[in-house]
Coordinates of C-alpha atoms (C1' of nucleotides) in Angstrom, one line a residue:
Chain L
M1 CA -17.6 30.0 34.0
S2 CA -17.0 30.2 37.8
H3 CA -14.9 27.0 38.0
P4 CA -13.3 24.5 35.7
F5 CA -15.7 21.6 36.4
R6 CA -18.1 20.3 33.7
R7 CA -21.5 19.2 34.8
V8 CA -22.3 15.6 33.8
S9 CA -25.5 15.0 35.8
A10 CA -27.6 16.6 38.5
T11 CA -24.9 16.2 41.1
Q12 CA -21.8 15.0 39.3
L13 CA -19.3 17.2 37.6
T14 CA -16.0 16.3 36.0
L15 CA -12.7 18.3 36.2
P16 CA -10.7 18.5 33.0
H17 CA -7.1 17.6 33.6
A18 CA -4.2 15.8 31.9
L19 CA -4.4 12.6 33.9
D20 CA -6.1 9.5 32.5
C21 CA -8.3 8.9 35.5
P22 CA -11.9 10.0 36.3
V23 CA -12.3 13.0 38.7
T24 CA -15.8 13.5 40.0
L25 CA -17.1 16.3 42.1
F26 CA -20.4 15.7 43.8
A27 CA -21.6 19.3 43.7
T28 CA -24.2 20.8 46.0
P29 CA -26.9 22.5 43.9
D30 CA -27.1 26.3 44.4
V31 CA -23.8 26.4 46.3
P32 CA -21.0 27.7 44.0
V33 CA -17.8 25.6 43.9
Q34 CA -14.9 27.6 45.3
R35 CA -12.8 28.6 42.4
A36 CA -9.7 28.6 44.7
A37 CA -10.3 25.1 45.8
A38 CA -10.8 23.9 42.2
Q39 CA -7.6 25.6 41.3
E40 CA -5.6 24.0 44.1
L41 CA -6.8 20.6 43.0
T42 CA -5.9 21.2 39.4
T43 CA -2.5 22.3 40.5
F44 CA -2.1 19.1 42.5
L45 CA -3.3 16.8 39.7
D46 CA -1.1 18.6 37.1
R47 CA 1.8 18.1 39.4
L48 CA 1.1 14.3 39.5
T49 CA 1.1 14.3 35.7
H50 CA 4.5 16.0 35.6
L51 CA 6.1 14.0 38.4
P52 CA 8.8 12.2 36.3
T53 CA 9.5 9.5 39.0
L54 CA 5.9 8.3 38.7
Q55 CA 6.3 7.2 35.1
G56 CA 8.1 4.1 34.0
R57 CA 7.9 2.4 37.4
T58 CA 7.4 -1.3 38.0
P59 CA 4.7 -1.7 39.2
P60 CA 3.5 1.6 37.8
A61 CA 2.7 4.5 40.1
R62 CA -0.6 6.1 39.1
L63 CA -3.8 7.7 40.2
H64 CA -6.9 5.5 39.6
R65 CA -9.7 7.9 40.6
V66 CA -10.4 11.2 42.4
A67 CA -13.7 11.9 44.2
L68 CA -14.7 15.3 45.7
T69 CA -17.4 15.4 48.3
P70 CA -20.3 17.9 48.5
D71 CA -18.5 20.0 51.2
F72 CA -15.4 20.3 49.0
H73 CA -13.6 23.6 49.9
K74 CA -10.2 25.2 50.1
G75 CA -7.8 23.8 52.6
A76 CA -4.0 23.7 53.2
G77 CA -2.4 21.8 50.4
I78 CA -5.1 20.0 48.5
P79 CA -8.8 20.9 49.2
V80 CA -10.8 19.5 52.1
G81 CA -13.2 16.8 50.7
T82 CA -10.7 15.2 48.4
V83 CA -10.5 11.4 48.0
L84 CA -7.7 9.8 46.0
H85 CA -7.2 6.2 45.0
T86 CA -3.6 5.6 44.0
E87 CA -1.4 2.7 43.0
G88 CA 2.3 2.3 43.9
V89 CA 2.5 5.7 45.6
L90 CA 1.3 7.4 48.8
F91 CA 0.7 11.1 49.5
P92 CA 1.1 11.9 53.2
E93 CA 0.1 15.5 52.3
A94 CA -3.2 14.4 50.9
I95 CA -4.9 13.5 54.2
G96 CA -5.0 16.8 56.1
N97 CA -2.9 18.1 59.0
D98 CA -4.7 16.2 61.7
V99 CA -4.0 12.5 61.0
A100 CA -6.9 10.2 61.8
C101 CA -9.2 13.0 62.9
G102 CA -12.6 11.5 63.0
M103 CA -16.0 11.0 64.5
G104 CA -17.5 8.7 67.1
L105 CA -21.1 8.3 68.1
H106 CA -22.4 6.6 71.3
T107 CA -26.1 5.9 72.2
T108 CA -27.3 6.4 75.8
T109 CA -30.2 5.0 77.8
L110 CA -31.5 8.6 78.4
T111 CA -34.1 10.6 76.7
R112 CA -34.1 14.4 76.2
D113 CA -36.7 14.7 78.9
D114 CA -34.6 12.8 81.4
L115 CA -31.7 15.2 80.8
E116 CA -33.5 18.6 80.5
P117 CA -33.7 19.3 84.3
H118 CA -30.0 18.6 84.7
L119 CA -28.6 20.7 81.9
D120 CA -27.4 23.6 84.0
A121 CA -25.6 21.4 86.5
L122 CA -24.2 19.2 83.7
E123 CA -22.5 22.2 82.2
D124 CA -20.5 22.7 85.4
T125 CA -19.7 19.0 85.6
L126 CA -18.5 18.8 82.0
R127 CA -16.4 21.9 82.6
R128 CA -14.8 20.2 85.6
V129 CA -14.3 16.8 83.9
F130 CA -12.9 18.1 80.7
F131 CA -11.0 21.2 81.7
Q132 CA -10.5 22.0 85.3
G133 CA -7.6 19.6 86.0
Q134 CA -9.8 16.7 86.8
R135 CA -9.4 14.6 83.7
R136 CA -7.9 11.9 86.0
L137 CA -6.9 9.6 83.1
S138 CA -3.6 8.1 84.0
T139 CA -1.4 6.0 81.8
T140 CA 1.8 4.1 82.2
G141 CA 4.5 4.0 79.5
K142 CA 3.5 0.4 78.7
Q143 CA -0.1 1.4 78.2
R144 CA 0.9 4.3 76.0
E145 CA 3.0 1.9 73.8
A146 CA 0.1 -0.5 73.7
V147 CA -2.3 2.2 72.6
L148 CA 0.0 3.1 69.7
R149 CA 0.6 -0.5 68.7
S150 CA -2.8 -2.0 69.3
G151 CA -5.4 0.8 69.5
I152 CA -8.5 -0.6 71.1
G153 CA -6.5 -3.8 71.8
A154 CA -4.7 -1.8 74.5
L155 CA -8.0 -1.2 76.3
V156 CA -9.1 -4.8 76.1
D157 CA -5.8 -6.6 76.8
S158 CA -3.5 -4.2 78.8
P159 CA -3.5 -4.6 82.6
L160 CA -4.3 -1.7 84.9
H161 CA -1.6 -0.2 87.1
P162 CA -2.3 -0.2 90.8
G163 CA -3.3 3.3 91.8
Q164 CA -4.7 4.2 88.5
S165 CA -8.0 6.0 88.7
G166 CA -11.3 4.6 87.6
L167 CA -11.6 6.3 84.2
W168 CA -9.3 4.0 82.3
S169 CA -11.3 1.0 83.5
R170 CA -14.5 2.9 82.8
V171 CA -13.4 3.2 79.2
R172 CA -12.7 -0.5 79.0
D173 CA -15.9 -1.4 80.7
S174 CA -18.0 0.8 78.4
L175 CA -17.0 -1.2 75.3
P176 CA -19.6 -3.5 73.9
A177 CA -18.6 -7.1 73.2
D178 CA -18.5 -6.3 69.5
A179 CA -16.6 -3.1 69.9
R180 CA -13.9 -4.0 67.4
Q181 CA -16.5 -4.2 64.7
R182 CA -17.8 -0.8 65.6
L183 CA -14.6 1.0 64.9
H184 CA -13.3 1.5 61.3
A185 CA -10.5 -1.0 60.6
G186 CA -11.2 -2.7 63.9
G187 CA -9.8 0.3 65.8
Q188 CA -6.4 -1.4 65.4
L189 CA -4.2 -0.6 62.5
P190 CA -1.0 -2.6 62.0
V191 CA 2.1 -1.1 63.5
L192 CA 5.2 -3.2 62.9
S193 CA 7.5 -0.9 64.8
V194 CA 6.2 1.7 67.4
P195 CA 7.9 5.0 66.6
A196 CA 9.7 5.3 69.9
H197 CA 11.0 8.8 69.3
L198 CA 7.6 10.4 69.5
D199 CA 7.2 12.6 72.6
W200 CA 4.0 11.1 74.0
L201 CA 5.8 7.8 74.8
R202 CA 8.6 9.5 76.7
E203 CA 6.4 11.6 78.9
P204 CA 7.0 11.1 82.6
H205 CA 4.9 8.6 84.4
H206 CA 1.8 10.3 85.8
L207 CA -0.6 8.8 88.2
T208 CA -3.1 11.6 88.0
H209 CA -3.5 12.4 84.3
D210 CA -2.1 11.9 80.9
A211 CA -0.8 14.9 79.0
Q212 CA -2.7 14.2 75.8
L213 CA -5.2 11.3 76.2
G214 CA -8.6 12.8 77.3
S215 CA -8.0 16.2 75.5
V216 CA -10.7 17.3 73.1
G217 CA -8.3 19.3 70.9
G218 CA -9.0 22.6 69.3
G219 CA -10.5 24.0 66.0
N220 CA -13.7 22.3 65.0
H221 CA -13.3 19.4 67.6
F222 CA -16.0 18.9 70.2
V223 CA -17.8 16.4 72.5
E224 CA -21.5 17.0 72.3
L225 CA -24.6 15.7 74.1
Q226 CA -27.3 15.6 71.4
Y227 CA -30.8 14.2 71.1
V228 CA -32.4 12.4 68.1
H229 CA -34.6 15.2 66.7
R230 CA -36.2 13.1 64.0
L231 CA -35.7 9.7 62.4
L232 CA -35.4 9.7 58.6
D233 CA -35.1 5.9 58.1
R234 CA -36.9 4.0 60.8
G235 CA -35.7 0.6 59.7
T236 CA -32.0 1.5 59.9
A237 CA -32.6 3.5 63.1
H238 CA -34.2 0.4 64.7
H239 CA -31.2 -1.7 63.7
W240 CA -28.9 0.8 65.3
H241 CA -31.0 1.0 68.5
L242 CA -31.9 4.7 67.9
K243 CA -35.2 6.2 69.0
A244 CA -36.7 9.7 68.6
G245 CA -35.8 11.8 71.6
Q246 CA -32.9 9.6 72.7
V247 CA -29.7 11.3 74.0
V248 CA -26.5 10.4 72.1
V249 CA -22.8 11.4 72.6
M250 CA -21.0 12.6 69.5
V251 CA -17.2 13.0 69.5
H252 CA -15.1 14.9 66.9
S253 CA -11.4 14.7 67.7
G254 CA -8.0 13.8 66.2
S255 CA -4.6 12.6 67.2
L256 CA -3.5 15.8 69.0
G257 CA 0.2 16.5 69.6
F258 CA 1.1 12.9 68.9
G259 CA -0.4 12.9 65.4
H260 CA 1.0 16.3 64.7
L261 CA 4.5 14.9 65.1
A262 CA 3.7 11.7 63.3
A263 CA 2.4 13.7 60.3
Q264 CA 5.6 15.8 60.3
Q265 CA 7.7 12.6 60.2
A266 CA 5.6 11.1 57.5
R267 CA 6.1 14.2 55.3
T268 CA 9.8 14.3 56.0
A269 CA 10.2 10.7 55.1
A270 CA 8.2 11.2 51.9
Q271 CA 10.3 14.2 50.9
A272 CA 13.5 12.2 51.5
A273 CA 12.1 9.4 49.4
L274 CA 11.5 11.6 46.4
P275 CA 13.6 14.8 46.7
E276 CA 12.7 15.7 43.1
D277 CA 9.2 16.7 44.4
P278 CA 9.6 18.4 47.7
V279 CA 6.2 20.2 47.7
W280 CA 3.7 17.4 47.1
A281 CA 5.7 14.8 49.0
A282 CA 5.1 11.5 47.1
L283 CA 6.1 8.2 48.7
P284 CA 6.8 5.4 46.3
V285 CA 5.5 2.0 47.4
R286 CA 7.7 -0.7 46.1
D287 CA 6.7 -4.4 46.0
G288 CA 9.0 -6.3 48.3
G289 CA 10.5 -3.1 49.7
P290 CA 9.6 -1.6 53.1
A291 CA 10.3 2.0 52.2
H292 CA 6.8 3.2 53.1
Q293 CA 6.5 1.1 56.2
P294 CA 7.9 3.6 58.8
V295 CA 5.5 6.2 57.4
M296 CA 2.5 3.9 57.6
D297 CA 3.7 2.8 61.1
A298 CA 3.6 6.5 62.2
L299 CA 0.2 7.2 60.6
N300 CA -1.3 3.9 61.8
A301 CA 0.0 4.6 65.4
A302 CA -1.7 8.0 65.2
A303 CA -5.0 6.4 64.0
N304 CA -4.8 3.9 67.0
F305 CA -4.2 6.8 69.3
A306 CA -7.0 8.9 67.9
A307 CA -9.6 6.1 68.1
V308 CA -8.7 5.3 71.7
N309 CA -8.8 9.0 72.6
R310 CA -12.3 9.4 71.1
L311 CA -13.4 6.4 73.3
C312 CA -11.8 8.1 76.3
L313 CA -13.7 11.4 75.6
A314 CA -17.0 9.6 75.3
A315 CA -16.3 7.8 78.6
M316 CA -15.6 11.2 80.2
A317 CA -19.0 12.5 79.0
A318 CA -20.6 9.3 80.2
Q319 CA -19.0 9.8 83.6
A320 CA -20.4 13.3 83.8
L321 CA -23.9 12.0 82.8
S322 CA -23.9 9.3 85.5
E323 CA -23.0 11.8 88.2
H324 CA -26.4 13.4 87.7
L325 CA -28.3 10.4 86.4
P326 CA -26.9 7.3 88.1
G327 CA -27.1 4.1 86.1
T328 CA -26.9 5.8 82.7
G329 CA -25.7 3.4 80.1
T330 CA -23.8 4.4 76.9
S331 CA -22.9 2.2 74.0
L332 CA -20.6 2.7 71.0
L333 CA -22.5 2.9 67.7
Y334 CA -19.6 3.6 65.4
D335 CA -16.2 5.4 65.1
A336 CA -14.3 6.3 61.9
P337 CA -11.5 8.7 60.9
H338 CA -12.0 11.2 58.0
N339 CA -8.4 12.1 57.5
F340 CA -6.4 9.0 56.6
I341 CA -4.7 6.6 54.1
W342 CA -5.7 3.0 54.0
P343 CA -4.7 0.1 51.7
D344 CA -7.8 -0.5 49.5
P345 CA -9.3 -4.0 49.7
A346 CA -9.2 -4.1 45.9
G347 CA -5.5 -2.9 45.7
G348 CA -3.8 0.5 45.9
W349 CA -4.2 3.1 48.5
L350 CA -7.2 5.2 49.5
H351 CA -6.6 8.7 50.7
R352 CA -9.3 10.7 52.4
K353 CA -8.9 14.4 53.4
G354 CA -12.0 15.6 55.2
A355 CA -14.1 12.8 53.8
T356 CA -15.7 10.0 55.8
P357 CA -15.8 6.3 54.8
A358 CA -19.3 5.4 53.5
R359 CA -19.2 1.7 52.5
G360 CA -22.3 -0.1 51.5
F361 CA -23.7 -3.5 52.3
A362 CA -21.0 -5.4 50.4
G363 CA -18.2 -3.5 52.1
M364 CA -19.6 -4.2 55.6
Q365 CA -20.1 -8.0 55.4
G366 CA -19.1 -9.7 58.6
T367 CA -19.9 -6.6 60.7
P368 CA -23.1 -5.5 62.5
F369 CA -23.7 -3.2 59.5
A370 CA -23.9 -5.7 56.7
F371 CA -27.7 -5.0 56.3
T372 CA -27.6 -1.2 56.9
G373 CA -24.3 0.1 55.3
E374 CA -21.6 1.9 57.3
P375 CA -22.7 4.5 59.8
V376 CA -21.7 8.0 58.4
I377 CA -21.5 10.7 61.1
V378 CA -21.7 14.2 59.7
P379 CA -21.3 16.9 62.3
G380 CA -23.0 20.3 61.8
S381 CA -21.6 23.6 62.9
M382 CA -21.7 24.7 66.5
G383 CA -25.3 25.0 67.7
G384 CA -26.7 23.4 64.5
S385 CA -28.0 19.9 63.6
S386 CA -25.7 16.9 62.9
F387 CA -26.8 14.0 60.8
L388 CA -26.3 10.2 60.9
L389 CA -26.5 8.4 57.5
A390 CA -25.9 4.9 56.2
G391 CA -23.2 4.5 53.6
R392 CA -24.1 3.1 50.1
G393 CA -20.6 2.4 48.8
L394 CA -20.9 4.5 45.6
P395 CA -17.9 3.5 43.5
E396 CA -17.7 7.0 41.8
A397 CA -17.4 8.5 45.3
L398 CA -14.8 5.9 46.3
S399 CA -17.2 4.8 49.1
S400 CA -16.9 8.2 50.8
A401 CA -19.2 11.0 52.0
S402 CA -18.9 14.5 53.3
H403 CA -17.4 15.1 56.8
G404 CA -19.2 18.3 57.6
A405 CA -20.9 21.4 56.3
G406 CA -17.9 23.0 54.8
R407 CA -16.4 26.4 55.7
L408 CA -18.1 29.5 54.2
R409 CA -16.0 32.3 55.7
S410 CA -12.3 32.3 56.2
R411 CA -10.9 32.0 59.7
G412 CA -9.8 35.7 59.6
E413 CA -13.2 36.8 58.5
A414 CA -14.9 34.8 61.3
M415 CA -12.6 36.4 64.0
R416 CA -13.9 39.9 63.1
G417 CA -17.3 39.1 64.8
H418 CA -18.2 40.9 68.0
D419 CA -17.0 39.3 71.3
D420 CA -20.2 40.1 73.2
E421 CA -22.4 38.4 70.6
F422 CA -20.2 35.4 70.6
H423 CA -20.2 35.1 74.4
A424 CA -24.0 35.3 74.3
F425 CA -24.1 32.6 71.7
L426 CA -21.9 30.3 73.9
R427 CA -24.2 30.9 76.8
D428 CA -27.5 30.4 74.9
F429 CA -26.3 27.2 73.2
R430 CA -24.7 25.8 76.3
V431 CA -21.2 25.6 74.9
V432 CA -18.7 24.6 77.6
T433 CA -15.2 26.0 76.8
P434 CA -11.9 26.4 78.7
L435 CA -12.3 30.2 78.5
D436 CA -13.4 30.7 82.1
W437 CA -10.8 28.5 83.6
R438 CA -9.4 30.9 86.1
R439 CA -5.9 29.5 86.2
A440 CA -5.2 29.9 82.5
R441 CA -3.0 32.8 81.4
P442 CA -4.8 35.9 79.9
D443 CA -2.9 35.8 76.6
I444 CA -3.8 32.1 76.2
Q445 CA -7.5 32.9 77.0
A446 CA -7.5 35.7 74.4
Q447 CA -6.0 33.3 71.8
K448 CA -8.5 30.6 72.7
L449 CA -11.4 33.1 72.2
R450 CA -10.0 34.0 68.7
E451 CA -9.8 30.3 67.9
L452 CA -13.4 29.6 69.1
K453 CA -14.7 32.5 67.0
Q454 CA -13.3 30.8 63.9
E455 CA -15.8 28.0 64.5
A456 CA -18.8 30.3 64.9
P457 CA -21.9 28.9 63.1
F458 CA -21.9 31.8 60.6
A459 CA -18.5 30.7 59.4
Y460 CA -19.9 27.4 58.0
K461 CA -22.4 26.7 55.2
G462 CA -25.8 25.2 56.1
I463 CA -25.6 21.4 56.4
G464 CA -29.0 20.8 54.8
P465 CA -27.9 21.0 51.1
V466 CA -24.8 18.8 51.8
I467 CA -27.0 16.1 53.3
R468 CA -29.5 16.3 50.4
T469 CA -26.6 16.0 47.9
L470 CA -25.3 12.9 49.8
A471 CA -28.7 11.3 49.6
E472 CA -29.5 12.3 46.0
S473 CA -26.2 11.2 44.6
G474 CA -26.4 7.8 46.3
M475 CA -23.4 8.3 48.5
A476 CA -25.2 7.8 51.8
A477 CA -28.9 7.6 53.0
P478 CA -30.0 9.9 55.9
V479 CA -31.0 8.0 59.1
A480 CA -31.5 10.6 61.8
E481 CA -31.1 14.3 62.5
L482 CA -29.4 15.1 65.8
R483 CA -29.6 18.4 67.7
P484 CA -27.2 19.6 70.4
L485 CA -28.0 19.9 74.1
I486 CA -24.6 20.7 75.5
T487 CA -21.3 21.1 73.6
V488 CA -17.8 20.8 75.0
K489 CA -15.3 22.7 72.8
G490 CA -11.6 22.2 73.4
Chain U
dA1 C1' -5.0 21.1 63.1
dT2 C1' -0.8 21.5 66.9
dG3 C1' 0.7 23.9 72.0
dT4 C1' -0.4 26.9 76.0
dG5 C1' -3.0 25.5 81.5
dC6 C1' -2.8 21.1 85.6

DNA sequence: ATGTGC
């Protein structure tokens, strides 16, 4: 036996453990489950069983269900692709390092043929807009506070400062009338008290650029111009105004330095709340007691920040497009985080670490997606296809789906590839990076090259089997395959 | 994942 899971159907396996709650792995056929990941999860679940403070509480703290997505693999702490539904307890550790990291997708009025003659020039423009000191996204302290408190509300309601450049207003103007319904949780999670001690708020007033907003971030984050390679569900594609050959903008980014600090605070607060369990910091949620509120304020502020940043990144890509193709329109299709904790509508708390929300028709009532299911954006590896699916709200999967292909080789292994081959890949696949930014220090450049190599396509599994498993298990239905034209890697 | 650089 290569792993401790027991197969219960074509795609579903159960993990034996001491807890009285179902644990379901949606396994990808022919792809072996990483034993190390299964072991980490078992350790985590055993730990919950033995956490003495979880027992005898009123209301009781317990785990209702665990779902593991088809790209389930080893990660820091519990594995990537883990979804937990808890009651009376939060696990800030169980959502990944990058709080509210997620995906956004915007349609454009362009076709691949429109864009093709401009690709060389666009590479230079994107390099300038994203890296060469021309981000030109300025913020005031009041705007930054509004972003944290209100997320997308800051874009809609907050006034512009005289002297601020056009990008901030471009972000606002690019939002469709129903924008709030096109962001998970309305793009605005509740923050009772803005965590004022987080660095981003205290940064000096810049009139030229913000230190964080407008940054892509590192690792697997990117902004990509793609085209619709093929439609897999014409009806849903029509609903979503997607056509074959159409150019779209995909954004994968998180909460940057702000969220990093917010996550640290959340962990520290959780450890202080339950010092008996300093490793898997558990945070009790007491009825009528606000013990968890500062933690959720910090996490929610990070989610608001991340959603706004993804909108900013898309607007920067749109700006670059319109420099070459004036009059180009872009429109937000959907945006959702894949590392987060939300209160579940049915009670308790839903934790997703590297798993994307995939609610079905019932869960999307009152939104533009009531008849299609929630858009599920699954990015491929660098140079490869990404997929757009429609959520089906599978209860066993806790209305979740995979968030990517899943890593195949360790970061260390990926870094051992040849530099020359990697540079050739970046050139052939039109990957724009900060590597050739002349003003950057050589040691920083060398480090950046090592980081980028960790994201080389051969480091990731093929996305095809993951998408097939999502479809066959009933987690999400494929709508379109998207292929890259130009990629901006942070 | 974060920061670096401006």
